[in-house]
Structure formats: structure tokens, C-alpha cells
């Protein structure tokens, strides 16, 4: 068994970059502990949770028994359900007391993303701090959202505690804040629990790739600044030494081993467990049971006698050619964490620059590092990032310089206090996102978005702003106003590209994302299936088995979208201009 499961504490946190296998590691750990006779609660804090798919069980926002594993219950913190329950909790005591207009005003205050964040956060802190909620469990395991979202979640107990200590008053949070004061003690207990290594074990999860190892190294430092100290490292999905001369298998194995040998020093100091790549996806109890074994499932070889044959797949260059028929527009790469949105966005941006287009490449992902993916500067390409901290600083300075200029000293002090609310980040990031959207009137703007759940919260803020603006306009005025949401709904202006992997869970989650977008009147333009082994045509038994499993998912994507592209697995990490250029030509760089 992995080292991180030795002498297990009450709480486990698994965190890391999207797509590294946090859910698989968390689920396999929960199964192991339950089979040791422990009572275990497995909790997902990821807005795009896929625990239900792993166990093939409907879970949702309630503690649900996993019937095939006695002693194991699971819970997916659903932001929408949590927000609705939070609103009802605040409104129920006053519905029969206050006038209808006041109830309507409070309801409006409770309609934004700030409420969603606080509601999800309250459920999270309840599980950490209120022992009566989890009294029947020996262990509580948190399968967290991708790193940027998780850092934000772990900052919140301290942020809200400080904010409550220093006073409150942000107008955008008046409704949500009314439910915070009573939870002050809960937040303090949550902070204590998170910073106590005897009760909480925080496990960083990575793949044997430079990008994910750099990500967890940054996470290690960011958590330490919160006095939360990671205790273990898991490197997941390591390709075993090749027993064949398959070029792809040998290249991947050599690349991964070199990456592990050059692991950041800070990570080398942590106890490290290495989990080998398996021939099957980690869906179902049988697959989870094999995850921590060095060897693959014993029946793998028998399935490798069938020759791998796949039809030619459309490449990314075809999509770029269609985009390049215009001279401007907004292109957004969206999807689950770890599917390669940053890589796809960067490849599209470079390909458009090659076609003579003016291009801005930017990101809304707090954990994204476009410059790392691009390598050196690319002539003709502008690169930026919507940095939450910088956005908040600029927003506060702007409000103080404009609105604050008309106030006396007392008023300015009150305004400055209002702007210290953690909810200010929502407004600040939305404003910078809106500016990026508007720039696409005169050039191409390629946006690498944050993982699905975080992006949907941004879309919610966009919708809230649209409703607030248009509510007060008559029909004639509406004809002369264009909000960011209207830009996103315009298929001639915005092209949404859904990025996924040829695996069951990422495709299922991408389908759910498109459903959410359609409800908002936003229609995906194309799908990109990234990192396809089938498109790379491996001959090694393990990789060929995984490649054969992709056919069903590739067919499912083709059935959902008339416009798609498939990017083959690369022999080299797709970092730098040359490697990114190869992606749009449908080949593996270096082959």
C-alpha cells in the first residue's frame, strides 16, 4: 500500500492540477480504508465532480452509501443545490415578516456567484469543523477541485474569519453575509483543522510531466503561506518500462523517467508514492482495486492479440482554417481540468498567427501558465493573463479613485472596508474578462479558461450582469446595448471549443458542460479530443489496449458534434512553438 495510507489520520485532502487522477487516487484510498473495516466518507469539492461515474452510482449533494463497498459513503458538494439551500435558510425566517419588495431585494442579493461560493464553502467547513456532522466516520476524504480552485477554497476559512473580525459591508455580499456571522466559530475550527498535520494529511497528486510537477511545487509553497503543509506526494500514471520497440512507448517512458529525475527539490523532500499506468480507465470497483498494484490486470495480454486499426481522424488544422476565414473573433477553450485546454488554446493562437492574423492569447485560469507552454515569445502573438490578485488590486484602486473621491474620510474608510470582502474578486475578474471579450471586435482573442466548475461560475456572473443591465432598459434601449453574455451567445462572434480526452469520464463531463452552456444560450462550435493514443497508433500491448478503449468515446464525440478534431499523443511534451505547431498538423512532434 502507498506510504500516504500508513497510520491514516482522520482527514485526507488530495489536490493537484486537473487530470492527474486525484479522483482515482481518492476513490481507491476510500475503498482500501473501508475494506480495513473503517467507516469512510468520500467528499468531492469539485464543481465538476465525477465520483458518481467512478462508482456508477447517483450521489449528489447528500451522503450516499456506496453499496458495493460496505462502510463507504460519498457526497458531492453541488454548488447550485448548496446555494439554494443557503438562500432558503436565510429567507425562511423572514418571508412572513418583511414586505414582498424587501424579500425580492434580499433574493436578488442572494442570486450571484458570491452566494454559491459561500454556500459551498459552508458545507466544506461543516464537514471539517462540526464533529456531529461526521461523527459516524473514522475518515473523511476530500477529492478536491483542480489546484487554483482548491487554493481559493482553502484560503476562504482564513479570508472570511479575517473579514468577520474586521467588519463587513460589501453591498454585493449583504445578503450572503447575513448567514456568515453565526458561523464564525466554525470557520476558526476549520482553520485549526487544516493546519494540524496530526488530523489532516494533504497529499499532492501529479503526473510524471514537468507541468504537473511544477504545479504541485507551486501549490506546496502557496499552502505553506497559509500554514497548511503538504505531507505526501503521489506521482500517478507512470508508464512501465517498455517490453517492445514501440517508438511511442519508449519515448514516453524515457521522457517520464527524465522528468522524475529532475523533480523540483521541494517535492523531493516529501515521501513519494509512484503509481503505474494501467491498461484500463479507473471506472468501477474492479479497476480501482488494481490501482495501487505495480502490475497490470492479469487479463491484459489476452486483449492485445487484436491488431489496432483506426480510421484517420480530422486534425486541429482543419478547425483553424475555418476560424481563419474571419479576421477577428473570440475563441474559448473550455473543459475539465487536465484535458489540455492551455495546449489547445496556444496551438490555435500560433496557427492563426501563422495565417497572418492579429491574436491575443489570454487565460482566466489562476493555475495556468501560458508562458511555460509557449516557451519563447512568438512573433505577432500578444499574451496576457487575468490574474485574480492583480484584478482585485486594480478594481479596488479604481473604485477608491472614482467613487471614493466623492466621500469624506469616514466614507472612504467604510468603502475601503467594503472592498476587502473576498467577493470583490468575483467582480474584478468578471470586469477583466469582459474587457478581453470586447477586444475580439478587432482581432482574434483566444481564451484558455479555468476548469469547468470555475468557468461556469464566471458564466453565472456574466449572466447576472446581463440580467441586471437589461432589467432596467425598455425595448428600444435593449436594441442598443450589447452585454458580454450577448457576445458569448453570438455564434458569429464567439466560437466555443470543448476540449476533452478520449476517456469515459472526461467525455461525460464535457457533455454536461455543453448542456449547461446550452441552457445559457451558448452553443459550442467544435470539439477537440486531445492526447489520443488511437490517433498515434501505438504497438506496445499496454498502450494499444488503452487505444482500443478510445473508439467508443471518439464515436460518441463524433455523434454529438459535426465539427471535431483529434490530437494524437505526443512523443515529446507539447511545449514550445515547434511542438505546438505540430498539433495543428495532426502529427506527433519529433516523429
CSV table of N, CA, C and O in Angstrom, one decimal, residues 13-14 42-49 51 75-79 120 123-124 127 141-146 149-150 153-154:
chain,number,residue,atom,x,y,z
A,13,UNK,N,-6.7,15.2,2.2
A,13,UNK,CA,-7.0,16.1,1.1
A,13,UNK,C,-6.1,15.6,-0.1
A,13,UNK,O,-4.9,15.5,0.1
A,14,UNK,N,-6.7,15.4,-1.2
A,14,UNK,CA,-6.0,15.2,-2.4
A,14,UNK,C,-6.1,16.3,-3.4
A,14,UNK,O,-7.2,16.7,-3.7
A,42,UNK,N,-16.4,9.9,1.6
A,42,UNK,CA,-15.6,10.5,0.5
A,42,UNK,C,-16.4,11.7,0.0
A,42,UNK,O,-17.5,11.6,-0.4
A,43,UNK,N,-15.7,12.8,0.0
A,43,UNK,CA,-16.3,14.1,-0.3
A,43,UNK,C,-15.7,14.7,-1.5
A,43,UNK,O,-14.4,14.8,-1.6
A,44,UNK,N,-16.4,15.2,-2.5
A,44,UNK,CA,-15.9,15.9,-3.6
A,44,UNK,C,-16.2,17.4,-3.5
A,44,UNK,O,-17.4,17.8,-3.3
A,45,UNK,N,-15.2,18.2,-3.5
A,45,UNK,CA,-15.4,19.7,-3.5
A,45,UNK,C,-15.3,20.3,-4.9
A,45,UNK,O,-15.2,21.5,-5.1
A,46,UNK,N,-15.2,19.4,-5.9
A,46,UNK,CA,-15.0,19.8,-7.3
A,46,UNK,C,-16.4,20.1,-7.9
A,46,UNK,O,-17.3,19.2,-8.0
A,47,UNK,N,-16.7,21.3,-8.4
A,47,UNK,CA,-18.0,21.6,-9.1
A,47,UNK,C,-18.2,20.6,-10.3
A,47,UNK,O,-19.4,20.5,-10.6
A,48,UNK,N,-17.2,20.0,-10.8
A,48,UNK,CA,-17.3,19.1,-11.9
A,48,UNK,C,-17.0,17.7,-11.4
A,48,UNK,O,-16.3,16.9,-12.1
A,49,UNK,N,-17.5,17.3,-10.3
A,49,UNK,CA,-17.2,16.0,-9.7
A,49,UNK,C,-17.6,14.8,-10.5
A,49,UNK,O,-18.6,14.9,-11.3
A,51,UNK,N,-17.1,11.5,-9.1
A,51,UNK,CA,-17.2,10.3,-8.2
A,51,UNK,C,-18.3,9.4,-8.6
A,51,UNK,O,-18.2,8.1,-8.6
A,75,UNK,N,-20.3,11.9,-1.0
A,75,UNK,CA,-21.0,13.2,-1.0
A,75,UNK,C,-20.4,14.1,-2.1
A,75,UNK,O,-19.1,14.3,-2.0
A,76,UNK,N,-21.1,14.6,-3.0
A,76,UNK,CA,-20.7,15.6,-3.9
A,76,UNK,C,-21.3,16.9,-3.6
A,76,UNK,O,-22.5,17.1,-3.6
A,77,UNK,N,-20.4,17.9,-3.2
A,77,UNK,CA,-21.0,19.2,-2.8
A,77,UNK,C,-21.4,19.9,-4.1
A,77,UNK,O,-20.5,20.4,-4.9
A,78,UNK,N,-22.7,20.0,-4.4
A,78,UNK,CA,-23.2,20.6,-5.6
A,78,UNK,C,-23.4,22.1,-5.3
A,78,UNK,O,-24.2,22.4,-4.4
A,79,UNK,N,-22.7,22.9,-6.0
A,79,UNK,CA,-22.8,24.4,-5.7
A,79,UNK,C,-24.2,24.9,-5.9
A,79,UNK,O,-24.6,25.7,-5.1
A,120,UNK,N,-21.2,26.7,-0.8
A,120,UNK,CA,-20.3,25.5,-0.9
A,120,UNK,C,-19.3,25.5,0.2
A,120,UNK,O,-19.0,24.5,0.7
A,123,UNK,N,-20.6,24.2,3.5
A,123,UNK,CA,-20.7,22.8,3.6
A,123,UNK,C,-19.4,22.2,3.8
A,123,UNK,O,-19.2,21.2,4.6
A,124,UNK,N,-18.4,22.7,3.2
A,124,UNK,CA,-17.0,22.2,3.3
A,124,UNK,C,-16.5,22.4,4.8
A,124,UNK,O,-16.0,21.5,5.4
A,127,UNK,N,-18.1,20.0,7.3
A,127,UNK,CA,-17.5,18.7,7.4
A,127,UNK,C,-16.2,18.6,8.1
A,127,UNK,O,-15.8,17.6,8.7
A,141,UNK,N,-12.4,11.9,3.5
A,141,UNK,CA,-11.5,12.0,2.4
A,141,UNK,C,-12.1,13.1,1.4
A,141,UNK,O,-13.2,13.0,0.9
A,142,UNK,N,-11.3,14.1,1.1
A,142,UNK,CA,-11.7,15.2,0.2
A,142,UNK,C,-11.0,15.1,-1.1
A,142,UNK,O,-9.8,15.1,-1.2
A,143,UNK,N,-11.8,14.8,-2.1
A,143,UNK,CA,-11.3,14.8,-3.5
A,143,UNK,C,-11.6,16.2,-4.0
A,143,UNK,O,-12.7,16.6,-4.3
A,144,UNK,N,-10.5,17.0,-4.2
A,144,UNK,CA,-10.7,18.5,-4.4
A,144,UNK,C,-10.8,18.8,-5.9
A,144,UNK,O,-10.4,18.1,-6.8
A,145,UNK,N,-11.2,20.1,-6.1
A,145,UNK,CA,-11.2,20.6,-7.5
A,145,UNK,C,-9.7,20.9,-7.9
A,145,UNK,O,-8.8,20.8,-7.0
A,146,UNK,N,-9.5,21.1,-9.2
A,146,UNK,CA,-8.1,21.5,-9.6
A,146,UNK,C,-7.5,22.6,-8.8
A,146,UNK,O,-8.2,23.4,-8.2
A,149,UNK,N,-8.7,26.4,-8.0
A,149,UNK,CA,-10.0,26.4,-7.3
A,149,UNK,C,-9.8,26.0,-5.8
A,149,UNK,O,-10.4,26.5,-4.9
A,150,UNK,N,-8.9,25.0,-5.6
A,150,UNK,CA,-8.7,24.4,-4.3
A,150,UNK,C,-8.0,25.4,-3.4
A,150,UNK,O,-8.3,25.6,-2.2
A,153,UNK,N,-10.4,27.7,-2.2
A,153,UNK,CA,-11.3,27.1,-1.1
A,153,UNK,C,-10.6,27.1,0.2
A,153,UNK,O,-11.1,27.4,1.3
A,154,UNK,N,-9.3,26.7,0.2
A,154,UNK,CA,-8.5,26.6,1.4
A,154,UNK,C,-8.2,28.0,2.0
A,154,UNK,O,-8.0,28.1,3.2
